[in-house]
Amino acid sequence: MTIMDTILVVNAGSSSVKFQVFSVEGEGRLRRQLKGQMDGIGSRPRLRASGANGDPLADRAYPIETVPDVPAAMGVAGEWLRDELRIHPIAVGHRVVHGGPEYDRPVLIDHGVVARLERFVSLAPLHQPHNLSPIRSILAGFPTLPQVACFDTAFHRTHSAVADHYAIPHQLHAEGVRRYGFHGLSYEYIAKTLPQTAPGVAKGRVIVAHLGSGASMCALKGGQSVESTMGFTALDGLPMGTRPGQIDPGVVLYLISERGMSASNVQNFLYRDCGLKGLSGVSNDMRELEASQDAKAKLAIDYFVYRIGLNAGMLAAALQGLDAFVFTAGIGENSASIRARVAEQLGWFGVKLDPTENSRNARLISRPDSLIPVYVVPTDEELMIAQHTLALLVNAPSTNPKQERVS
């Protein structure tokens, strides 16, 4: 491989496509070259991109009709990368939210893999269809370009049977109704970086709180996931920007029987109208809630913090103790006030926060006399995807003898 070899990482949503480009350097090291996204797909399309140092590379708007969907957005972004930056990646890595029960690691993509992943669309309706869309586009337009799917569920496949099951008939588990867990690429990155960040606790009992518009928590033991707050879908666990988190299934039955809502309406309601947005009536954005004087906005924040505390107790029980607590993702990395309030909830663990270190988003934000050290570790799911993609590319002939590249 030459120094100009690059890997493209794609994370596609319903109205945006985020992408990053990494160069492959000596000994397989990866260096981020640029990051960008195509926003406003189908409404107000806009391509924005910046270099590794943050310098703007592009900021341009497009007519709606030129970017009506994700494949069109991929076409525009790909053309910009090829024609203007002369970037021709040797492979593309994709974030795919749901790998179902069969995928416990990244996989080289062919048409058969895409067909299998389509079966999990109903399990992640907000993410899976959009994750698969650019994969299909590239398969059609560049059939010999290797693509790798990296799954948000894969890291949690180390869960024991008791953590994986629901108390329902076994046939449903065999069909795939089980507790998958999500945000696995983020937790995997944290688990891999903790030995450098906190070598004393990296292989111990660690709770990681991935707090963003999507939010969950994970219990790590020996660097492996043993329990998670999310389950069959990304609706469970903590309250999120627009998702409710843990909710009595009876509420769903009530919505259907008493409010006359269809299954698709209930799905839309739970994924788009609940969580911080539903509880506050103000916003799904924690920054707006923190700035608001509205009593319901305050209640939404109180609820968010309270549920994090409750789930920390559950995960500590799964771990049979606790050696460290880690904050990550948008809210976890940037909101000192939320971290401080969560730390108060963890006071019974012996957690003592250092206000000065917390206010400057330091790596270690607990006091020396805190029984449990508390860290802020920025996550990097895109780098994790790039690393997996490169590893699979390098090892494909030996580790996947039956894998055929689509040509």
PDB file of C-alpha atoms in Angstrom, residues 35-217:
ATOM      1  CA  LYS A  35     -14.646  14.892   7.568  1.00  0.00           C
ATOM      2  CA  GLY A  36     -17.826  16.030   5.902  1.00  0.00           C
ATOM      3  CA  GLN A  37     -21.533  15.574   5.606  1.00  0.00           C
ATOM      4  CA  MET A  38     -24.373  16.029   3.196  1.00  0.00           C
ATOM      5  CA  ASP A  39     -27.260  17.570   5.161  1.00  0.00           C
ATOM      6  CA  GLY A  40     -30.828  18.440   4.272  1.00  0.00           C
ATOM      7  CA  ILE A  41     -31.324  15.569   1.838  1.00  0.00           C
ATOM      8  CA  GLY A  42     -34.665  16.077   0.081  1.00  0.00           C
ATOM      9  CA  SER A  43     -35.193  19.507   1.661  1.00  0.00           C
ATOM     10  CA  ARG A  44     -32.191  21.867   1.695  1.00  0.00           C
ATOM     11  CA  PRO A  45     -29.203  19.839   0.486  1.00  0.00           C
ATOM     12  CA  ARG A  46     -25.844  21.166   1.605  1.00  0.00           C
ATOM     13  CA  LEU A  47     -22.350  19.684   1.427  1.00  0.00           C
ATOM     14  CA  ARG A  48     -19.966  20.717   4.184  1.00  0.00           C
ATOM     15  CA  ALA A  49     -16.456  19.391   4.709  1.00  0.00           C
ATOM     16  CA  SER A  50     -13.316  20.318   6.607  1.00  0.00           C
ATOM     17  CA  GLY A  51      -9.746  19.084   6.705  1.00  0.00           C
ATOM     18  CA  ALA A  52      -8.031  17.329   9.591  1.00  0.00           C
ATOM     19  CA  ASN A  53      -7.057  20.701  11.074  1.00  0.00           C
ATOM     20  CA  GLY A  54     -10.615  22.040  10.807  1.00  0.00           C
ATOM     21  CA  ASP A  55      -9.990  24.241   7.756  1.00  0.00           C
ATOM     22  CA  PRO A  56     -13.107  24.409   5.551  1.00  0.00           C
ATOM     23  CA  LEU A  57     -12.863  22.464   2.296  1.00  0.00           C
ATOM     24  CA  ALA A  58     -16.434  22.841   1.059  1.00  0.00           C
ATOM     25  CA  ASP A  59     -19.709  24.540   1.940  1.00  0.00           C
ATOM     26  CA  ARG A  60     -22.135  24.500  -0.938  1.00  0.00           C
ATOM     27  CA  ALA A  61     -25.894  24.239  -1.411  1.00  0.00           C
ATOM     28  CA  TYR A  62     -27.677  22.170  -4.062  1.00  0.00           C
ATOM     29  CA  PRO A  63     -31.152  22.334  -5.602  1.00  0.00           C
ATOM     30  CA  ILE A  64     -33.620  19.957  -3.931  1.00  0.00           C
ATOM     31  CA  GLU A  65     -34.168  17.972  -7.124  1.00  0.00           C
ATOM     32  CA  THR A  66     -30.461  17.127  -7.428  1.00  0.00           C
ATOM     33  CA  VAL A  67     -30.292  15.485  -3.971  1.00  0.00           C
ATOM     34  CA  PRO A  68     -33.694  13.885  -3.321  1.00  0.00           C
ATOM     35  CA  ASP A  69     -32.375  10.840  -1.426  1.00  0.00           C
ATOM     36  CA  VAL A  70     -29.342   9.141   0.158  1.00  0.00           C
ATOM     37  CA  PRO A  71     -28.051   7.526  -3.084  1.00  0.00           C
ATOM     38  CA  ALA A  72     -28.064  10.946  -4.760  1.00  0.00           C
ATOM     39  CA  ALA A  73     -26.239  12.435  -1.764  1.00  0.00           C
ATOM     40  CA  MET A  74     -23.627   9.684  -1.995  1.00  0.00           C
ATOM     41  CA  GLY A  75     -23.237  10.474  -5.696  1.00  0.00           C
ATOM     42  CA  VAL A  76     -22.655  14.180  -5.047  1.00  0.00           C
ATOM     43  CA  ALA A  77     -20.212  13.592  -2.180  1.00  0.00           C
ATOM     44  CA  GLY A  78     -18.386  10.854  -4.111  1.00  0.00           C
ATOM     45  CA  GLU A  79     -18.053  13.028  -7.189  1.00  0.00           C
ATOM     46  CA  TRP A  80     -16.640  15.875  -5.062  1.00  0.00           C
ATOM     47  CA  LEU A  81     -14.103  13.528  -3.439  1.00  0.00           C
ATOM     48  CA  ARG A  82     -13.025  12.020  -6.777  1.00  0.00           C
ATOM     49  CA  ASP A  83     -13.059  15.018  -9.093  1.00  0.00           C
ATOM     50  CA  GLU A  84     -11.947  17.841  -6.825  1.00  0.00           C
ATOM     51  CA  LEU A  85      -9.801  16.130  -4.193  1.00  0.00           C
ATOM     52  CA  ARG A  86      -8.584  13.222  -6.342  1.00  0.00           C
ATOM     53  CA  ILE A  87      -9.520  10.770  -3.581  1.00  0.00           C
ATOM     54  CA  HIS A  88     -10.084   7.207  -4.782  1.00  0.00           C
ATOM     55  CA  PRO A  89     -10.541   5.023  -1.681  1.00  0.00           C
ATOM     56  CA  ILE A  90      -9.271   1.445  -1.623  1.00  0.00           C
ATOM     57  CA  ALA A  91     -12.298   0.454   0.502  1.00  0.00           C
ATOM     58  CA  VAL A  92     -15.418   1.848   2.162  1.00  0.00           C
ATOM     59  CA  GLY A  93     -16.419   1.128   5.757  1.00  0.00           C
ATOM     60  CA  HIS A  94     -20.051   1.568   6.798  1.00  0.00           C
ATOM     61  CA  ARG A  95     -21.755   1.915  10.140  1.00  0.00           C
ATOM     62  CA  VAL A  96     -24.670  -0.520  10.151  1.00  0.00           C
ATOM     63  CA  VAL A  97     -26.763  -0.316  13.302  1.00  0.00           C
ATOM     64  CA  HIS A  98     -28.153  -3.872  13.378  1.00  0.00           C
ATOM     65  CA  GLY A  99     -26.200  -7.041  12.679  1.00  0.00           C
ATOM     66  CA  GLY A 100     -28.841  -9.355  14.148  1.00  0.00           C
ATOM     67  CA  PRO A 101     -27.879 -12.592  15.895  1.00  0.00           C
ATOM     68  CA  GLU A 102     -25.476 -13.812  13.211  1.00  0.00           C
ATOM     69  CA  TYR A 103     -22.942 -10.996  12.840  1.00  0.00           C
ATOM     70  CA  ASP A 104     -20.587 -10.712  15.815  1.00  0.00           C
ATOM     71  CA  ARG A 105     -17.839  -8.932  13.850  1.00  0.00           C
ATOM     72  CA  PRO A 106     -17.387  -6.731  10.751  1.00  0.00           C
ATOM     73  CA  VAL A 107     -17.933  -8.426   7.397  1.00  0.00           C
ATOM     74  CA  LEU A 108     -17.003  -7.861   3.758  1.00  0.00           C
ATOM     75  CA  ILE A 109     -20.176  -6.972   1.883  1.00  0.00           C
ATOM     76  CA  ASP A 110     -21.704  -8.751  -1.085  1.00  0.00           C
ATOM     77  CA  HIS A 111     -25.288  -8.971  -2.324  1.00  0.00           C
ATOM     78  CA  GLY A 112     -25.976 -11.904   0.004  1.00  0.00           C
ATOM     79  CA  VAL A 113     -24.877  -9.908   3.063  1.00  0.00           C
ATOM     80  CA  VAL A 114     -27.111  -6.996   2.031  1.00  0.00           C
ATOM     81  CA  ALA A 115     -30.079  -9.362   1.655  1.00  0.00           C
ATOM     82  CA  ARG A 116     -29.482 -10.761   5.156  1.00  0.00           C
ATOM     83  CA  LEU A 117     -29.142  -7.287   6.667  1.00  0.00           C
ATOM     84  CA  GLU A 118     -32.422  -6.207   5.083  1.00  0.00           C
ATOM     85  CA  ARG A 119     -34.159  -8.693   7.393  1.00  0.00           C
ATOM     86  CA  PHE A 120     -33.267  -6.470  10.353  1.00  0.00           C
ATOM     87  CA  VAL A 121     -34.867  -3.279   8.997  1.00  0.00           C
ATOM     88  CA  SER A 122     -37.897  -3.743  11.272  1.00  0.00           C
ATOM     89  CA  LEU A 123     -35.557  -3.957  14.285  1.00  0.00           C
ATOM     90  CA  ALA A 124     -33.936  -0.599  13.541  1.00  0.00           C
ATOM     91  CA  PRO A 125     -36.395   1.250  11.276  1.00  0.00           C
ATOM     92  CA  LEU A 126     -34.860   4.666  11.925  1.00  0.00           C
ATOM     93  CA  HIS A 127     -31.352   3.553  10.957  1.00  0.00           C
ATOM     94  CA  GLN A 128     -31.039   0.283   9.038  1.00  0.00           C
ATOM     95  CA  PRO A 129     -32.704   1.285   5.724  1.00  0.00           C
ATOM     96  CA  HIS A 130     -30.510   4.383   5.514  1.00  0.00           C
ATOM     97  CA  ASN A 131     -27.354   2.483   6.507  1.00  0.00           C
ATOM     98  CA  LEU A 132     -27.966   0.030   3.658  1.00  0.00           C
ATOM     99  CA  SER A 133     -28.812   2.648   1.023  1.00  0.00           C
ATOM    100  CA  PRO A 134     -25.236   3.836   0.279  1.00  0.00           C
ATOM    101  CA  ILE A 135     -24.020   0.230   0.350  1.00  0.00           C
ATOM    102  CA  ARG A 136     -26.419  -0.611  -2.487  1.00  0.00           C
ATOM    103  CA  SER A 137     -25.400   2.539  -4.390  1.00  0.00           C
ATOM    104  CA  ILE A 138     -21.707   1.628  -4.250  1.00  0.00           C
ATOM    105  CA  LEU A 139     -22.381  -2.035  -5.087  1.00  0.00           C
ATOM    106  CA  ALA A 140     -24.207  -0.858  -8.205  1.00  0.00           C
ATOM    107  CA  GLY A 141     -21.806   1.874  -9.286  1.00  0.00           C
ATOM    108  CA  PHE A 142     -18.456   0.462  -8.113  1.00  0.00           C
ATOM    109  CA  PRO A 143     -18.975  -3.312  -7.816  1.00  0.00           C
ATOM    110  CA  THR A 144     -15.276  -4.150  -7.365  1.00  0.00           C
ATOM    111  CA  LEU A 145     -14.692  -1.608  -4.553  1.00  0.00           C
ATOM    112  CA  PRO A 146     -14.503  -3.559  -1.255  1.00  0.00           C
ATOM    113  CA  GLN A 147     -17.085  -2.522   1.315  1.00  0.00           C
ATOM    114  CA  VAL A 148     -17.148  -3.491   4.981  1.00  0.00           C
ATOM    115  CA  ALA A 149     -20.170  -3.423   7.305  1.00  0.00           C
ATOM    116  CA  CYS A 150     -19.395  -2.605  10.949  1.00  0.00           C
ATOM    117  CA  PHE A 151     -22.245  -3.302  13.354  1.00  0.00           C
ATOM    118  CA  ASP A 152     -23.394  -1.431  16.453  1.00  0.00           C
ATOM    119  CA  THR A 153     -24.670  -4.722  17.883  1.00  0.00           C
ATOM    120  CA  ALA A 154     -21.545  -6.843  17.352  1.00  0.00           C
ATOM    121  CA  PHE A 155     -19.573  -5.757  20.438  1.00  0.00           C
ATOM    122  CA  HIS A 156     -22.390  -6.974  22.709  1.00  0.00           C
ATOM    123  CA  ARG A 157     -22.443 -10.515  21.318  1.00  0.00           C
ATOM    124  CA  THR A 158     -20.232 -11.484  24.290  1.00  0.00           C
ATOM    125  CA  HIS A 159     -23.273 -11.261  26.598  1.00  0.00           C
ATOM    126  CA  SER A 160     -24.196 -14.378  28.561  1.00  0.00           C
ATOM    127  CA  ALA A 161     -27.447 -16.215  27.887  1.00  0.00           C
ATOM    128  CA  VAL A 162     -29.162 -14.640  30.904  1.00  0.00           C
ATOM    129  CA  ALA A 163     -28.253 -11.149  29.666  1.00  0.00           C
ATOM    130  CA  ASP A 164     -29.278 -12.022  26.098  1.00  0.00           C
ATOM    131  CA  HIS A 165     -32.737 -13.496  26.750  1.00  0.00           C
ATOM    132  CA  TYR A 166     -36.157 -12.090  27.512  1.00  0.00           C
ATOM    133  CA  ALA A 167     -38.558 -14.120  29.667  1.00  0.00           C
ATOM    134  CA  ILE A 168     -40.572 -15.201  26.621  1.00  0.00           C
ATOM    135  CA  PRO A 169     -40.905 -18.549  24.792  1.00  0.00           C
ATOM    136  CA  HIS A 170     -37.647 -19.827  23.282  1.00  0.00           C
ATOM    137  CA  GLN A 171     -39.052 -19.847  19.758  1.00  0.00           C
ATOM    138  CA  LEU A 172     -39.043 -16.048  19.738  1.00  0.00           C
ATOM    139  CA  HIS A 173     -35.399 -15.989  20.825  1.00  0.00           C
ATOM    140  CA  ALA A 174     -34.605 -18.389  17.988  1.00  0.00           C
ATOM    141  CA  GLU A 175     -36.327 -15.939  15.622  1.00  0.00           C
ATOM    142  CA  GLY A 176     -34.017 -13.198  16.840  1.00  0.00           C
ATOM    143  CA  VAL A 177     -36.062 -11.547  19.595  1.00  0.00           C
ATOM    144  CA  ARG A 178     -33.283 -10.956  22.096  1.00  0.00           C
ATOM    145  CA  ARG A 179     -31.386  -8.210  23.915  1.00  0.00           C
ATOM    146  CA  TYR A 180     -28.826  -7.010  21.378  1.00  0.00           C
ATOM    147  CA  GLY A 181     -27.514  -3.727  22.778  1.00  0.00           C
ATOM    148  CA  PHE A 182     -26.296  -0.874  20.570  1.00  0.00           C
ATOM    149  CA  HIS A 183     -23.609   1.848  20.304  1.00  0.00           C
ATOM    150  CA  GLY A 184     -21.179  -1.064  20.154  1.00  0.00           C
ATOM    151  CA  LEU A 185     -18.640   0.717  17.939  1.00  0.00           C
ATOM    152  CA  SER A 186     -18.406   3.489  20.514  1.00  0.00           C
ATOM    153  CA  TYR A 187     -17.999   1.064  23.421  1.00  0.00           C
ATOM    154  CA  GLU A 188     -15.444  -0.956  21.484  1.00  0.00           C
ATOM    155  CA  TYR A 189     -13.403   2.192  20.876  1.00  0.00           C
ATOM    156  CA  ILE A 190     -13.545   3.121  24.579  1.00  0.00           C
ATOM    157  CA  ALA A 191     -12.561  -0.419  25.592  1.00  0.00           C
ATOM    158  CA  LYS A 192      -9.579  -0.300  23.207  1.00  0.00           C
ATOM    159  CA  THR A 193      -8.370   3.137  24.367  1.00  0.00           C
ATOM    160  CA  LEU A 194      -8.839   2.661  28.127  1.00  0.00           C
ATOM    161  CA  PRO A 195      -5.535   0.766  28.534  1.00  0.00           C
ATOM    162  CA  GLN A 196      -3.764   3.993  27.469  1.00  0.00           C
ATOM    163  CA  THR A 197      -6.151   6.362  29.277  1.00  0.00           C
ATOM    164  CA  ALA A 198      -6.575   4.461  32.537  1.00  0.00           C
ATOM    165  CA  PRO A 199      -4.371   1.357  32.602  1.00  0.00           C
ATOM    166  CA  GLY A 200      -5.166   0.670  36.250  1.00  0.00           C
ATOM    167  CA  VAL A 201      -8.863   0.080  35.630  1.00  0.00           C
ATOM    168  CA  ALA A 202      -9.048  -0.792  31.907  1.00  0.00           C
ATOM    169  CA  LYS A 203      -9.434  -4.521  32.516  1.00  0.00           C
ATOM    170  CA  GLY A 204     -11.619  -4.100  35.586  1.00  0.00           C
ATOM    171  CA  ARG A 205     -15.326  -3.379  36.040  1.00  0.00           C
ATOM    172  CA  VAL A 206     -16.205  -0.235  34.108  1.00  0.00           C
ATOM    173  CA  ILE A 207     -19.504   1.473  33.295  1.00  0.00           C
ATOM    174  CA  VAL A 208     -19.443   3.567  30.117  1.00  0.00           C
ATOM    175  CA  ALA A 209     -22.219   6.122  29.560  1.00  0.00           C
ATOM    176  CA  HIS A 210     -22.658   6.982  25.864  1.00  0.00           C
ATOM    177  CA  LEU A 211     -24.797  10.095  26.213  1.00  0.00           C
ATOM    178  CA  GLY A 212     -25.934  11.782  23.018  1.00  0.00           C
ATOM    179  CA  SER A 213     -29.200  12.224  21.143  1.00  0.00           C
ATOM    180  CA  GLY A 214     -29.151   8.439  21.273  1.00  0.00           C
ATOM    181  CA  ALA A 215     -28.086   7.328  24.745  1.00  0.00           C
ATOM    182  CA  SER A 216     -27.160   4.074  26.412  1.00  0.00           C
ATOM    183  CA  MET A 217     -24.836   2.591  29.007  1.00  0.00           C
TER     184      MET A 217
END
